[in-house]
mmCIF file of C-alpha atoms in Angstrom:
data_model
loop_
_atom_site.group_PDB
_atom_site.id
_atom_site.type_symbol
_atom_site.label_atom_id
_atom_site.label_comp_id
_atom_site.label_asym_id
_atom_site.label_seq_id
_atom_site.Cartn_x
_atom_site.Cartn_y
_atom_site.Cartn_z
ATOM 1 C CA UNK S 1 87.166 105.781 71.605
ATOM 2 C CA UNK S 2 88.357 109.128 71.326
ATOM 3 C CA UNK S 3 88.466 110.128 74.921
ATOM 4 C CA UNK S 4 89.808 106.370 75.512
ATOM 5 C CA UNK S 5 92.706 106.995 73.266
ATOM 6 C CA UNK S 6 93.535 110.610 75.064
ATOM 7 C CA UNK S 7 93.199 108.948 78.112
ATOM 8 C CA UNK S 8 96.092 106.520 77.502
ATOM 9 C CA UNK S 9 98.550 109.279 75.699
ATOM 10 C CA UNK S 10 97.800 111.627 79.368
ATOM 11 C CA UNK S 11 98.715 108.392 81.154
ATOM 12 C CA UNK S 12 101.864 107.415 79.242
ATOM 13 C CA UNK S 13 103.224 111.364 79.299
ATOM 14 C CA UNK S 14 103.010 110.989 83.046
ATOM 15 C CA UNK S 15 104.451 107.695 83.079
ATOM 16 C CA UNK S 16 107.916 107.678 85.445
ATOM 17 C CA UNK S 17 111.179 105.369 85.143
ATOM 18 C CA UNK S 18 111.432 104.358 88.512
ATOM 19 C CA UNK S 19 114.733 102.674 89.918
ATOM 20 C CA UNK S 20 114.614 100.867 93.295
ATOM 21 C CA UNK S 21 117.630 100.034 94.695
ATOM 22 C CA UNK S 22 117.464 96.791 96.537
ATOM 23 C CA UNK S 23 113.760 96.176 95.752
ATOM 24 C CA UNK S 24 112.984 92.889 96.082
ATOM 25 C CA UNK S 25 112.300 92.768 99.827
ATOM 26 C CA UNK S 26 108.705 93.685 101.182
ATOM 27 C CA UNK S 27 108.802 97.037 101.306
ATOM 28 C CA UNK S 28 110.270 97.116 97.856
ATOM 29 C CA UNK S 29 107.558 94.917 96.052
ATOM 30 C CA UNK S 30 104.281 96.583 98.092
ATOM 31 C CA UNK S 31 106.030 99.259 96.560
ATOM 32 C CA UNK S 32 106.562 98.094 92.537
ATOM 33 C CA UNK S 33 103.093 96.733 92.764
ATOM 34 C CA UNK S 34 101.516 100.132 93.770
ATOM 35 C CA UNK S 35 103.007 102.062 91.157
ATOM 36 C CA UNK S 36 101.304 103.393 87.754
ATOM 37 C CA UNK S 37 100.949 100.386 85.483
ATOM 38 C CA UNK S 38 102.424 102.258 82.563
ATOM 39 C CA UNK S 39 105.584 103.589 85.123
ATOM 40 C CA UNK S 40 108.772 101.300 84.323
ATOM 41 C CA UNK S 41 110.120 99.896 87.329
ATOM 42 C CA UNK S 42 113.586 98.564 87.377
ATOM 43 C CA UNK S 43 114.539 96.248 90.562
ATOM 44 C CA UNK S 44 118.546 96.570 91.355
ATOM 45 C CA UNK S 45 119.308 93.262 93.004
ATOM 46 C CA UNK S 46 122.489 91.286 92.986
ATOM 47 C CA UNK S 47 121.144 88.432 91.165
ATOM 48 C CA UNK S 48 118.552 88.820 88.585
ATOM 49 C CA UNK S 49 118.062 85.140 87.601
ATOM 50 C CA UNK S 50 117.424 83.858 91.263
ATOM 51 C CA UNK S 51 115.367 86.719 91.981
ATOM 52 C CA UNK S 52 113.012 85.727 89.619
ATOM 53 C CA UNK S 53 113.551 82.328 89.683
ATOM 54 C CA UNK S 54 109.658 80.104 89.886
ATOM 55 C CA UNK S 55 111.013 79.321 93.781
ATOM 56 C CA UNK S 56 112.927 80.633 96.395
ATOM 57 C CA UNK S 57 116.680 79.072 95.636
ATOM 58 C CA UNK S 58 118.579 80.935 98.218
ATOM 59 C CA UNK S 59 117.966 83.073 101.552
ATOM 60 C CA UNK S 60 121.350 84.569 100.935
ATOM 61 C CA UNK S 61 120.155 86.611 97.847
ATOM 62 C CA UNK S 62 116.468 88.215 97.546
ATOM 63 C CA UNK S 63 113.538 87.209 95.636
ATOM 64 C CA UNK S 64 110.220 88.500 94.021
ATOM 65 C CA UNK S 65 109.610 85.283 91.953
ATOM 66 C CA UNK S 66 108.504 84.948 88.579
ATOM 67 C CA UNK S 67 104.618 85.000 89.279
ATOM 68 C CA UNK S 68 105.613 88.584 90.861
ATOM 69 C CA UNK S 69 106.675 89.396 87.584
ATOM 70 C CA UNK S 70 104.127 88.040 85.363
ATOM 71 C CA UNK S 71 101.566 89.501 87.255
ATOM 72 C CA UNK S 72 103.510 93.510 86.748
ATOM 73 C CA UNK S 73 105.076 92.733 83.957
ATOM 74 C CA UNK S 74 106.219 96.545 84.029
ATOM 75 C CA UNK S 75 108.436 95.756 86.846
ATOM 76 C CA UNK S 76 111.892 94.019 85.467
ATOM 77 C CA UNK S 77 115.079 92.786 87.536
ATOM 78 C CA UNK S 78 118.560 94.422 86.862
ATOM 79 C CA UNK S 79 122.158 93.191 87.988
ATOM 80 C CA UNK S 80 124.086 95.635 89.728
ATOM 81 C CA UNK S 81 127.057 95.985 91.403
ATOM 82 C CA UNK S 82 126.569 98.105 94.399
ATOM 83 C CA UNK S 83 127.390 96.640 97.996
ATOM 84 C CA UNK S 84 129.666 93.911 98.569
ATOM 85 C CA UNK S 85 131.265 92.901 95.009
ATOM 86 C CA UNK S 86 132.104 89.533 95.973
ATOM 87 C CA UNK S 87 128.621 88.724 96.135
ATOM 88 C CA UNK S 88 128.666 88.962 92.505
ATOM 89 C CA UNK S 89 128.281 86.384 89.937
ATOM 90 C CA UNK S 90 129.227 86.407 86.361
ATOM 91 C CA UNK S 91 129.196 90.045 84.298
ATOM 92 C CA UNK S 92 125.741 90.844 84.320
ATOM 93 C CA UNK S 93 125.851 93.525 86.420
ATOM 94 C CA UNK S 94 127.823 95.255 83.346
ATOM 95 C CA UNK S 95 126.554 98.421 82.186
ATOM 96 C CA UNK S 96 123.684 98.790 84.518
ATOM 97 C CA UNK S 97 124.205 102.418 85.378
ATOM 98 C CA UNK S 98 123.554 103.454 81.418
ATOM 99 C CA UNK S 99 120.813 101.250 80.717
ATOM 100 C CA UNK S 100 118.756 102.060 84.053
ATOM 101 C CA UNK S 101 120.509 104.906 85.960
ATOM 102 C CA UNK S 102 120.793 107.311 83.010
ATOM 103 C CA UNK S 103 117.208 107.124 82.157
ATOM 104 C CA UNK S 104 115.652 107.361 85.760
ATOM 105 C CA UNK S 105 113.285 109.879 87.472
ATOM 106 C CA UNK S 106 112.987 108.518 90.717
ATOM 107 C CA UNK S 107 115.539 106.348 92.376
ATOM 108 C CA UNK S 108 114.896 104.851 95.673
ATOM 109 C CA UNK S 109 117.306 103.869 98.462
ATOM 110 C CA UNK S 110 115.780 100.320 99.859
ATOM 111 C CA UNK S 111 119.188 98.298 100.161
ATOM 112 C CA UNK S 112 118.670 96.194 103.717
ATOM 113 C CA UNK S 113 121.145 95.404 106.244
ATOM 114 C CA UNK S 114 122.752 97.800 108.445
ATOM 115 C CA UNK S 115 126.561 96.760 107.811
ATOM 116 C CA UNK S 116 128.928 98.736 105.910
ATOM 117 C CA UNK S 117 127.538 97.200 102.800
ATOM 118 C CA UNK S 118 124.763 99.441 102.869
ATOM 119 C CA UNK S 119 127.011 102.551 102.509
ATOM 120 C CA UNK S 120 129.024 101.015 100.243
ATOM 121 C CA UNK S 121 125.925 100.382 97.951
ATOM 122 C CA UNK S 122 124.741 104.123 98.799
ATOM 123 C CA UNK S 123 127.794 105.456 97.506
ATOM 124 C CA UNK S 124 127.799 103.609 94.495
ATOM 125 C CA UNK S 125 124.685 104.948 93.620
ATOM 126 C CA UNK S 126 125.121 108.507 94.301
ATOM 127 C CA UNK S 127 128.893 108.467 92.267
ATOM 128 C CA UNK S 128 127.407 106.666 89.469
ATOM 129 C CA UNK S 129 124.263 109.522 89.899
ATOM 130 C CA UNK S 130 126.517 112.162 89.670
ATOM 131 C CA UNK S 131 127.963 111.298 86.374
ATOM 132 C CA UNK S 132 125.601 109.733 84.201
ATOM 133 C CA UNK S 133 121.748 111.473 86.026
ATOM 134 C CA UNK S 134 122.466 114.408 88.161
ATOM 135 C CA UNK S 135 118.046 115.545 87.943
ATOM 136 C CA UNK S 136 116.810 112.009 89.365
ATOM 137 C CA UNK S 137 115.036 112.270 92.594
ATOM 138 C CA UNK S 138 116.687 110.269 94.851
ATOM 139 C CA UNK S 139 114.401 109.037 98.216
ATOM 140 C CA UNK S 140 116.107 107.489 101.059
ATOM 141 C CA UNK S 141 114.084 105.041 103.077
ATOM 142 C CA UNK S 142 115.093 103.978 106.536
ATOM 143 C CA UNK S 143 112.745 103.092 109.782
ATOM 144 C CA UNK S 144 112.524 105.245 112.656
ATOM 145 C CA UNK S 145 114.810 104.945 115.450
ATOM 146 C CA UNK S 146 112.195 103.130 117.443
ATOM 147 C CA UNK S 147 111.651 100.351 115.154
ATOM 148 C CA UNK S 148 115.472 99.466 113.787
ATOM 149 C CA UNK S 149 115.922 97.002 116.662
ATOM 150 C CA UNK S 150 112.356 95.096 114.989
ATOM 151 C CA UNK S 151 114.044 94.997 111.361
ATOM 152 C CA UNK S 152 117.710 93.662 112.529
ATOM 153 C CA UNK S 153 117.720 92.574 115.960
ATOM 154 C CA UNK S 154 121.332 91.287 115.442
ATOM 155 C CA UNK S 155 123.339 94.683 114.782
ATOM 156 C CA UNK S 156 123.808 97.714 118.015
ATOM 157 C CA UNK S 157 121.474 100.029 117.659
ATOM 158 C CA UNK S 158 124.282 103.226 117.535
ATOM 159 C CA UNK S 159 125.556 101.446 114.474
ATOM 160 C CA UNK S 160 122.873 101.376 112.557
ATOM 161 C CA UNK S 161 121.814 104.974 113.390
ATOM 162 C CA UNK S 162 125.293 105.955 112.540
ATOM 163 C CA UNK S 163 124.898 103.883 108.900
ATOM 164 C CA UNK S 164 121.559 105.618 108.385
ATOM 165 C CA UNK S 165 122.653 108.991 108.927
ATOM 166 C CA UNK S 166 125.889 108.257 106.503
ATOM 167 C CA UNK S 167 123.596 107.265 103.739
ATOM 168 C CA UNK S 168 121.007 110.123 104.017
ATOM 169 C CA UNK S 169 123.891 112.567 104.947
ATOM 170 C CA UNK S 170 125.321 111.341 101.212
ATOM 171 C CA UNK S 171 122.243 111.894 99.472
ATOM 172 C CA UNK S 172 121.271 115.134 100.436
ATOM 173 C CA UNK S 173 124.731 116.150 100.080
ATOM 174 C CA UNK S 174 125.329 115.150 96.827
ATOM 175 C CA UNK S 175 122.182 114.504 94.691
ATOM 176 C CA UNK S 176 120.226 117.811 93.273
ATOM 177 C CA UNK S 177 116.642 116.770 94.169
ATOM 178 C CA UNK S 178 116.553 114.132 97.315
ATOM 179 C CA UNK S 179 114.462 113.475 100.410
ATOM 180 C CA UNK S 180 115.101 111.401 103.455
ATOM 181 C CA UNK S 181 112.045 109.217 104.381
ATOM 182 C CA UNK S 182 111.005 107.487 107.511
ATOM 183 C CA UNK S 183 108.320 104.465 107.797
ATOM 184 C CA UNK S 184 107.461 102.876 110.629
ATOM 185 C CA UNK S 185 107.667 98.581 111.300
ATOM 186 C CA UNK S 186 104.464 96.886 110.318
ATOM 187 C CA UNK S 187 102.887 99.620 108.827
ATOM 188 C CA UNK S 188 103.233 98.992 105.177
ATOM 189 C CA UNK S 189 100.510 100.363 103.400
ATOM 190 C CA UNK S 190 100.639 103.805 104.954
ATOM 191 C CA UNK S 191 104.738 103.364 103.824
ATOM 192 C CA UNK S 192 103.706 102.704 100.493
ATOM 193 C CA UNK S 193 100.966 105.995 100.592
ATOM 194 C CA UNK S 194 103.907 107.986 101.782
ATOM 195 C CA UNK S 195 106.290 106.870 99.076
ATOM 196 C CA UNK S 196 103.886 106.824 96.507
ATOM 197 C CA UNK S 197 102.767 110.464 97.763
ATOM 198 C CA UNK S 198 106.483 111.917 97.049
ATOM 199 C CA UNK S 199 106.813 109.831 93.716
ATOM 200 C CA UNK S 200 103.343 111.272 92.456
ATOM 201 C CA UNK S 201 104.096 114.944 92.778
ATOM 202 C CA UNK S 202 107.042 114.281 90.395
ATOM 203 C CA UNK S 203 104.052 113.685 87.747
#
């Protein structure tokens, strides 16, 4: 019992608040789901209730879906505002960078797309970084060159090297303790051993 209960108060001192921006696509929940069961996990998405709606409502928005959530019921789904604003419904995105931003260890960079929302959702988390959690480690995640014509066909590849390099160019420049990471298409448990690899030595 004894070595029970010291096991659990060794486990809950390393225990990390981990924010993932954009979460809620693959990469995102291989990622949630591999984490420490007593880490809290906080998913930034631009719409909380259809995230974690029973079913899929909408392609336009993402989803983990509510079984996700029962089943890692450390993992929870936050409003926020960064990206395009006018994808935004209602106020619940209000507040979001005190309630999950202030309080985070790791943050990680997985907004999709490769238009100019994805700087504009970078740059809303590194401002809102600088003034309320300047310690957090921030991790970048982006493909390798070779593979961003597999994850979005539909974009020039110069544009989406140039909207990569902004982002991690923004991090490194502006957050205290960052890293730029690189996974590869199709190869998502090794890109959850390397994530969870730089997350872990925070510990």
């Amino acid at each position: 019992l004894l070595l029970a209960l010291l096991s659990n108060l060794l486990s809950a001192s390393e225990a990390l608040n981990v924010v993932l921006a954009g979460g809620t696509g693959p990469v995102g929940q291989a990622l949630a789901s591999s984490l420490q069961p007593t880490d809290k996990v906080t998913i930034l998405c631009r719409n909380a209730f259809l995230a974690g709606s029973m079913v899929r409502a909408s392609s336009q928005f993402g989803w983990v879906g509510e079984s996700f959530l029962q089943k890692f019921p450390n993992v929870q789904l936050r409003d926020w505002d960064g990206g395009d604003l006018l994808d935004i419904v209602g106020q619940d995105w209000v507040g979001w960078q005190q309630d999950t931003l202030a309080n985070a260890d790791v943050v990680v960079h997985l907004y999709g797309g490769y238009t100019e929302q994805r700087v504009m959702a970078c740059e809303r988390l590194v401002r809102e970084s600088y003034a309320v959690n300047r310690k957090a480690m921030h991790i970048t995640v982006a493909p390798i060159e070779e593979d961003l014509d597999i994850v979005a066909p539909m974009c020039a590849k110069a544009f989406k090297i140039q909207r990569v390099k902004q982002c991690e160019d923004m991090v490194s420049s502006n957050c205290q303790n960052s890293l730029c990471l690189k996974i590869e298409a199709n190869r998502m448990e090794q890109n959850c051993k390397d994530m969870l690899a730089v997350i872990d030595k925070l510990r």
